[in-house]
Amino acid sequence: MPDDNQTRAMVVSQRRELTDSIIELTLSLPNGGPLPGFTPGAHVTVQTPAKAMRCYSLVNDGAAPTEYVLAIKREPKSRGGSQSIFDSATKGQILQVSDPENSFALVPAPKYLLIAGGIGITPIQAMAHHLAALGTPFRLIYCTTTGSDTAYLEEMRALRPAVTLHHDNADPEQLYDFWDHFEQPDASHVYCCGPAPMMEEIKALAGFWPEGQVHFEEFKPIEIVRADDTAFTVTLARSGRKIHVPADRSILEAMRDAGEKTVSSCESGVCGTCKCGLIDGDVEHRDSVLLDEERDTMIMTCVSRAASGDLVLDL
């Protein structure tokens, strides 16, 4: 059963290399058995070997699952969560995994346009297989740099002609031109997941489409630490303990490093799990959860930090 953080222990039953920098992990219960179901676009939160919490899209069929399948890219410049899974999560490893959630679910529509860039294929390919099984019309445009760094390449080729594979070879002149798909709004619902430049381009092209008809999955990590950040100290008011927060660590990470019990989920400032009371201090809020009226008395410890001086938290 899930623990207080709503996770359950799962074992890596299979690890498969999709590309040089992307792996696929199959997770199951240690003793087997059914798991909570999910719909295309769903994700789970995984506690990585580095003890960070990271969200990953589920790529398998969620109708009656006995396993969760994730695709994870190693990002050398990331905060280290996905990197620790890539480097350390071998067959037999036990990971804590949340129940599935879905903030990117398919809504009923007569047809769909699916757009994926790079590792953004993870929720999109689950949608494509689901729609193909239902016989629902869809098109999928999948953009990567080269064939060798394209996850699920053969699986996507098998869905042709509904799928268009495009490799730009890192040449700006070869980027895919999406204009023809957005010039005239139609009844399609659009689902897009990919790198920030692609997402921004689609948002701009679809600016005049009906509201609610174009959907985005933001998978890029939030800028938790910035180049001009400085160190500060947080005081945990209930114990009086003072914890040093280095310039390159979040409050949550510093507390975890110091052995304090922490509660978190997305660690991206979007879920609200790590919210706690702020007793004193000037905060630079970097979350997208707190209401304006909460910002003088609350803080999201996973992303926000002191704007100046130190902080006192109701912990």
Coordinates of N, CA and C in Angstrom, one line a residue, residues 117-250:
G117 N 8.3 16.4 -29.6 CA 9.7 16.7 -29.9 C 10.6 16.0 -28.9
G118 N 11.6 15.2 -29.4 CA 12.5 14.5 -28.5 C 11.8 13.6 -27.5
I119 N 12.2 13.7 -26.2 CA 11.6 12.9 -25.1 C 10.1 13.2 -24.9
G120 N 9.6 14.2 -25.5 CA 8.2 14.5 -25.4 C 7.3 13.5 -26.1
I121 N 7.9 12.5 -26.8 CA 7.2 11.4 -27.4 C 6.5 10.5 -26.3
T122 N 7.0 10.6 -25.1 CA 6.5 9.6 -24.1 C 5.0 9.6 -23.9
P123 N 4.3 10.8 -23.6 CA 2.9 10.7 -23.5 C 2.2 10.7 -24.9
I124 N 2.8 11.3 -25.9 CA 2.2 11.3 -27.2 C 2.1 9.9 -27.8
Q125 N 3.1 9.1 -27.7 CA 3.1 7.8 -28.3 C 2.0 6.9 -27.7
A126 N 1.8 7.1 -26.3 CA 0.7 6.4 -25.7 C -0.7 6.8 -26.3
M127 N -0.8 8.1 -26.5 CA -2.0 8.6 -27.2 C -2.2 8.0 -28.6
A128 N -1.1 8.0 -29.3 CA -1.2 7.5 -30.7 C -1.6 6.0 -30.7
H129 N -1.1 5.2 -29.9 CA -1.4 3.8 -29.8 C -2.9 3.6 -29.4
H130 N -3.3 4.4 -28.5 CA -4.7 4.3 -28.0 C -5.7 4.7 -29.1
L131 N -5.4 5.8 -29.8 CA -6.3 6.3 -30.9 C -6.3 5.3 -32.0
A132 N -5.1 4.7 -32.3 CA -5.0 3.7 -33.4 C -5.9 2.5 -33.1
A133 N -5.9 2.1 -31.8 CA -6.7 0.9 -31.4 C -8.1 1.2 -31.5
L134 N -8.5 2.4 -31.3 CA -9.9 2.8 -31.3 C -10.4 3.1 -32.8
G135 N -9.5 3.3 -33.7 CA -9.8 3.6 -35.0 C -10.2 5.1 -35.2
T136 N -9.7 5.9 -34.2 CA -10.0 7.4 -34.3 C -9.0 8.1 -35.1
P137 N -9.4 9.0 -36.0 CA -8.4 9.6 -36.9 C -7.4 10.5 -36.1
F138 N -6.2 10.4 -36.5 CA -5.2 11.3 -35.9 C -4.0 11.4 -36.8
R139 N -3.2 12.4 -36.6 CA -1.9 12.6 -37.2 C -0.9 12.8 -36.1
L140 N 0.3 12.3 -36.2 CA 1.4 12.5 -35.3 C 2.6 13.0 -36.0
I141 N 3.1 14.2 -35.6 CA 4.4 14.7 -36.1 C 5.4 14.6 -35.0
Y142 N 6.5 13.8 -35.3 CA 7.5 13.5 -34.3 C 8.8 14.1 -34.8
C143 N 9.3 15.1 -34.1 CA 10.6 15.7 -34.5 C 11.7 15.4 -33.6
T144 N 12.8 15.0 -34.2 CA 14.1 14.7 -33.4 C 15.2 15.2 -34.2
T145 N 16.4 15.1 -33.6 CA 17.6 15.6 -34.3 C 18.1 14.6 -35.4
T146 N 18.2 13.3 -35.0 CA 18.6 12.3 -36.0 C 17.8 11.0 -35.7
G147 N 17.9 10.1 -36.6 CA 17.3 8.8 -36.3 C 17.8 8.1 -35.1
S148 N 19.1 8.2 -34.9 CA 19.8 7.5 -33.8 C 19.4 8.0 -32.4
D149 N 18.8 9.2 -32.3 CA 18.4 9.7 -31.0 C 16.9 9.7 -30.9
T150 N 16.2 8.9 -31.7 CA 14.7 8.9 -31.8 C 14.2 7.7 -31.0
A151 N 13.6 8.0 -29.8 CA 13.1 6.9 -29.0 C 11.8 6.3 -29.7
Y152 N 11.6 5.0 -29.6 CA 10.4 4.4 -30.2 C 10.3 4.6 -31.7
L153 N 11.4 4.6 -32.3 CA 11.4 4.9 -33.8 C 10.7 3.8 -34.5
E154 N 10.9 2.5 -34.3 CA 10.3 1.5 -35.0 C 8.8 1.4 -34.7
E155 N 8.4 1.7 -33.4 CA 7.0 1.7 -33.0 C 6.3 2.7 -33.8
M156 N 6.9 3.9 -33.9 CA 6.2 5.0 -34.7 C 6.2 4.7 -36.2
R157 N 7.2 4.1 -36.7 CA 7.1 3.8 -38.1 C 6.0 2.8 -38.4
A158 N 5.7 1.9 -37.4 CA 4.6 1.0 -37.6 C 3.2 1.6 -37.7
L159 N 3.1 2.9 -37.3 CA 1.9 3.6 -37.3 C 1.7 4.4 -38.6
R160 N 2.7 4.4 -39.5 CA 2.5 5.1 -40.7 C 1.3 4.6 -41.5
P161 N 0.6 5.5 -42.2 CA 1.0 6.8 -42.6 C 0.5 7.9 -41.7
A162 N -0.1 7.5 -40.5 CA -0.6 8.5 -39.6 C 0.5 9.3 -38.9
V163 N 1.8 8.7 -38.9 CA 2.9 9.3 -38.3 C 3.9 9.9 -39.3
T164 N 4.3 11.2 -39.0 CA 5.4 11.8 -39.8 C 6.6 11.9 -38.9
L165 N 7.7 11.3 -39.3 CA 9.0 11.4 -38.6 C 9.8 12.4 -39.3
H166 N 10.4 13.4 -38.5 CA 11.2 14.5 -39.1 C 12.5 14.6 -38.3
H167 N 13.6 14.6 -39.0 CA 14.9 14.8 -38.4 C 15.5 16.1 -38.9
D168 N 15.9 17.0 -38.0 CA 16.4 18.3 -38.5 C 18.0 18.3 -38.6
N169 N 18.6 17.3 -38.1 CA 20.1 17.2 -38.1 C 20.8 18.4 -37.5
A170 N 20.1 19.0 -36.5 CA 20.7 20.1 -35.8 C 20.9 21.3 -36.7
D171 N 20.2 21.4 -37.8 CA 20.3 22.5 -38.7 C 19.0 23.3 -38.6
P172 N 19.1 24.6 -38.2 CA 17.9 25.4 -38.1 C 17.1 25.5 -39.4
E173 N 17.8 25.4 -40.5 CA 17.1 25.5 -41.8 C 16.2 24.3 -42.1
Q174 N 16.5 23.2 -41.3 CA 15.7 21.9 -41.6 C 14.6 21.7 -40.5
L175 N 14.3 22.7 -39.7 CA 13.3 22.6 -38.7 C 11.9 22.4 -39.4
Y176 N 11.1 21.6 -38.8 CA 9.8 21.3 -39.3 C 8.9 22.5 -39.4
D177 N 8.2 22.7 -40.5 CA 7.3 23.9 -40.6 C 5.9 23.5 -40.3
F178 N 5.4 23.9 -39.1 CA 4.1 23.6 -38.7 C 2.9 24.4 -39.2
W179 N 3.3 25.5 -40.0 CA 2.2 26.5 -40.3 C 1.0 25.8 -41.0
D180 N 1.3 24.9 -42.0 CA 0.2 24.4 -42.7 C -0.9 23.7 -41.8
H181 N -0.4 23.2 -40.7 CA -1.4 22.5 -39.8 C -2.2 23.5 -38.9
F182 N -1.8 24.7 -38.9 CA -2.5 25.7 -38.0 C -3.1 26.9 -38.8
E183 N -2.8 26.9 -40.1 CA -3.3 28.1 -40.9 C -4.8 28.2 -40.8
Q184 N -5.5 27.1 -40.9 CA -7.0 27.1 -40.9 C -7.5 26.2 -39.7
P185 N -8.0 26.8 -38.6 CA -8.5 26.0 -37.5 C -9.6 25.0 -38.0
D186 N -9.5 23.8 -37.5 CA -10.5 22.8 -37.8 C -11.0 22.1 -36.5
A187 N -11.6 21.0 -36.6 CA -12.2 20.3 -35.4 C -11.2 19.5 -34.6
S188 N -9.9 19.5 -35.1 CA -8.9 18.7 -34.4 C -8.6 19.3 -33.0
H189 N -8.3 18.4 -32.0 CA -7.7 18.8 -30.8 C -6.2 18.5 -30.9
V190 N -5.4 19.4 -30.5 CA -4.0 19.3 -30.7 C -3.4 19.0 -29.3
Y191 N -2.4 18.0 -29.3 CA -1.7 17.7 -28.1 C -0.2 17.8 -28.4
C192 N 0.5 18.6 -27.6 CA 1.9 18.9 -27.9 C 2.8 18.7 -26.7
C193 N 3.9 18.0 -26.9 CA 4.9 17.8 -25.8 C 6.3 17.8 -26.4
G194 N 7.1 18.7 -26.0 CA 8.5 18.8 -26.5 C 9.3 19.9 -25.9
P195 N 10.4 20.2 -26.5 CA 11.3 21.2 -25.9 C 10.7 22.6 -26.0
A196 N 11.1 23.5 -25.1 CA 10.5 24.8 -25.0 C 10.4 25.6 -26.3
P197 N 11.4 25.6 -27.2 CA 11.2 26.3 -28.4 C 10.1 25.8 -29.3
M198 N 9.9 24.5 -29.3 CA 8.8 23.9 -30.1 C 7.5 24.3 -29.5
M199 N 7.4 24.2 -28.1 CA 6.1 24.5 -27.5 C 5.7 26.0 -27.7
E200 N 6.7 26.9 -27.6 CA 6.4 28.3 -27.9 C 6.0 28.6 -29.3
E201 N 6.6 27.8 -30.2 CA 6.2 28.0 -31.7 C 4.8 27.6 -31.9
I202 N 4.4 26.4 -31.3 CA 3.0 25.9 -31.5 C 2.0 26.9 -30.8
K203 N 2.4 27.4 -29.6 CA 1.5 28.4 -28.9 C 1.3 29.6 -29.8
A204 N 2.3 30.1 -30.4 CA 2.2 31.2 -31.3 C 1.3 30.9 -32.5
L205 N 1.6 29.8 -33.2 CA 0.8 29.4 -34.4 C -0.6 29.2 -34.1
A206 N -0.9 28.7 -32.9 CA -2.3 28.3 -32.5 C -3.0 29.4 -31.7
G207 N -2.4 30.6 -31.7 CA -3.0 31.7 -30.9 C -4.4 32.1 -31.3
F208 N -4.8 31.8 -32.5 CA -6.2 32.2 -32.9 C -7.1 31.0 -33.0
W209 N -6.7 29.9 -32.6 CA -7.5 28.7 -32.5 C -8.5 28.8 -31.3
P210 N -9.6 28.1 -31.4 CA -10.6 28.2 -30.2 C -9.9 27.8 -28.9
E211 N -10.3 28.5 -27.9 CA -9.7 28.2 -26.5 C -10.1 26.8 -26.1
G212 N -9.1 26.1 -25.5 CA -9.3 24.8 -25.0 C -9.1 23.7 -26.0
Q213 N -8.7 24.1 -27.3 CA -8.6 23.1 -28.3 C -7.1 22.6 -28.5
V214 N -6.2 23.4 -27.9 CA -4.8 23.1 -28.1 C -4.2 22.8 -26.7
H215 N -3.6 21.7 -26.5 CA -3.2 21.2 -25.1 C -1.7 21.0 -25.1
F216 N -1.0 21.4 -24.0 CA 0.4 21.3 -23.9 C 0.8 20.5 -22.6
E217 N 1.8 19.7 -22.7 CA 2.4 19.1 -21.5 C 3.8 19.7 -21.3
E218 N 3.9 20.4 -20.2 CA 5.2 21.1 -19.9 C 6.1 20.1 -19.2
F219 N 7.1 19.5 -19.9 CA 7.9 18.5 -19.3 C 9.3 19.1 -18.9
K220 N 9.6 20.3 -19.4 CA 10.9 20.9 -19.1 C 11.0 21.3 -17.6
P221 N 12.2 21.0 -17.0 CA 12.4 21.4 -15.6 C 12.3 22.9 -15.4
I222 N 11.7 23.3 -14.2 CA 11.7 24.6 -13.8 C 13.1 25.1 -13.5
E223 N 13.4 26.4 -13.6 CA 14.7 26.9 -13.3 C 14.8 27.1 -11.8
I224 N 15.0 26.0 -11.0 CA 15.0 26.1 -9.6 C 16.2 26.9 -9.1
V225 N 17.4 26.7 -9.6 CA 18.6 27.4 -9.2 C 19.0 28.3 -10.4
R226 N 19.4 29.5 -10.1 CA 19.8 30.5 -11.1 C 21.2 30.9 -10.9
A227 N 21.9 31.4 -11.9 CA 23.3 31.8 -11.8 C 23.6 32.8 -10.7
D228 N 22.6 33.7 -10.5 CA 22.9 34.8 -9.5 C 22.3 34.5 -8.1
D229 N 21.9 33.2 -7.9 CA 21.4 32.8 -6.5 C 22.6 32.9 -5.5
T230 N 22.2 33.2 -4.3 CA 23.2 33.2 -3.2 C 22.8 32.3 -2.1
A231 N 23.7 31.9 -1.2 CA 23.4 31.0 -0.1 C 22.6 31.8 1.0
F232 N 21.9 31.1 1.8 CA 21.2 31.7 2.9 C 20.9 30.7 4.0
T233 N 20.2 31.0 5.1 CA 19.9 30.1 6.2 C 18.4 30.1 6.4
V234 N 17.9 28.9 6.6 CA 16.5 28.8 7.1 C 16.5 28.3 8.5
T235 N 15.7 28.9 9.3 CA 15.5 28.4 10.7 C 14.1 27.7 10.8
L236 N 14.2 26.4 11.2 CA 13.0 25.6 11.4 C 12.4 26.0 12.8
A237 N 11.3 26.8 12.8 CA 10.9 27.4 14.1 C 10.5 26.4 15.2
R238 N 10.0 25.2 14.8 CA 9.5 24.3 15.8 C 10.6 23.6 16.6
S239 N 11.8 23.5 15.9 CA 12.9 22.8 16.6 C 14.0 23.8 16.9
G240 N 14.0 25.0 16.2 CA 15.1 26.0 16.3 C 16.3 25.6 15.5
R241 N 16.2 24.6 14.7 CA 17.4 24.2 13.9 C 17.6 25.1 12.8
K242 N 18.9 25.5 12.5 CA 19.2 26.3 11.4 C 19.9 25.4 10.3
I243 N 19.4 25.6 9.1 CA 19.9 24.8 8.0 C 20.5 25.8 6.9
H244 N 21.7 25.5 6.5 CA 22.4 26.3 5.5 C 21.9 25.8 4.1
V245 N 21.4 26.8 3.3 CA 21.0 26.5 1.9 C 22.0 27.0 0.9
P246 N 22.8 26.2 0.3 CA 23.8 26.6 -0.6 C 23.2 27.3 -1.8
A247 N 24.0 28.1 -2.6 CA 23.5 28.8 -3.7 C 22.9 27.8 -4.8
D248 N 23.5 26.6 -4.8 CA 23.1 25.7 -5.9 C 22.1 24.6 -5.4
R249 N 21.4 24.8 -4.3 CA 20.5 23.8 -3.7 C 19.2 24.5 -3.4
S250 N 18.1 23.8 -3.5 CA 16.8 24.4 -3.0 C 16.7 24.2 -1.5

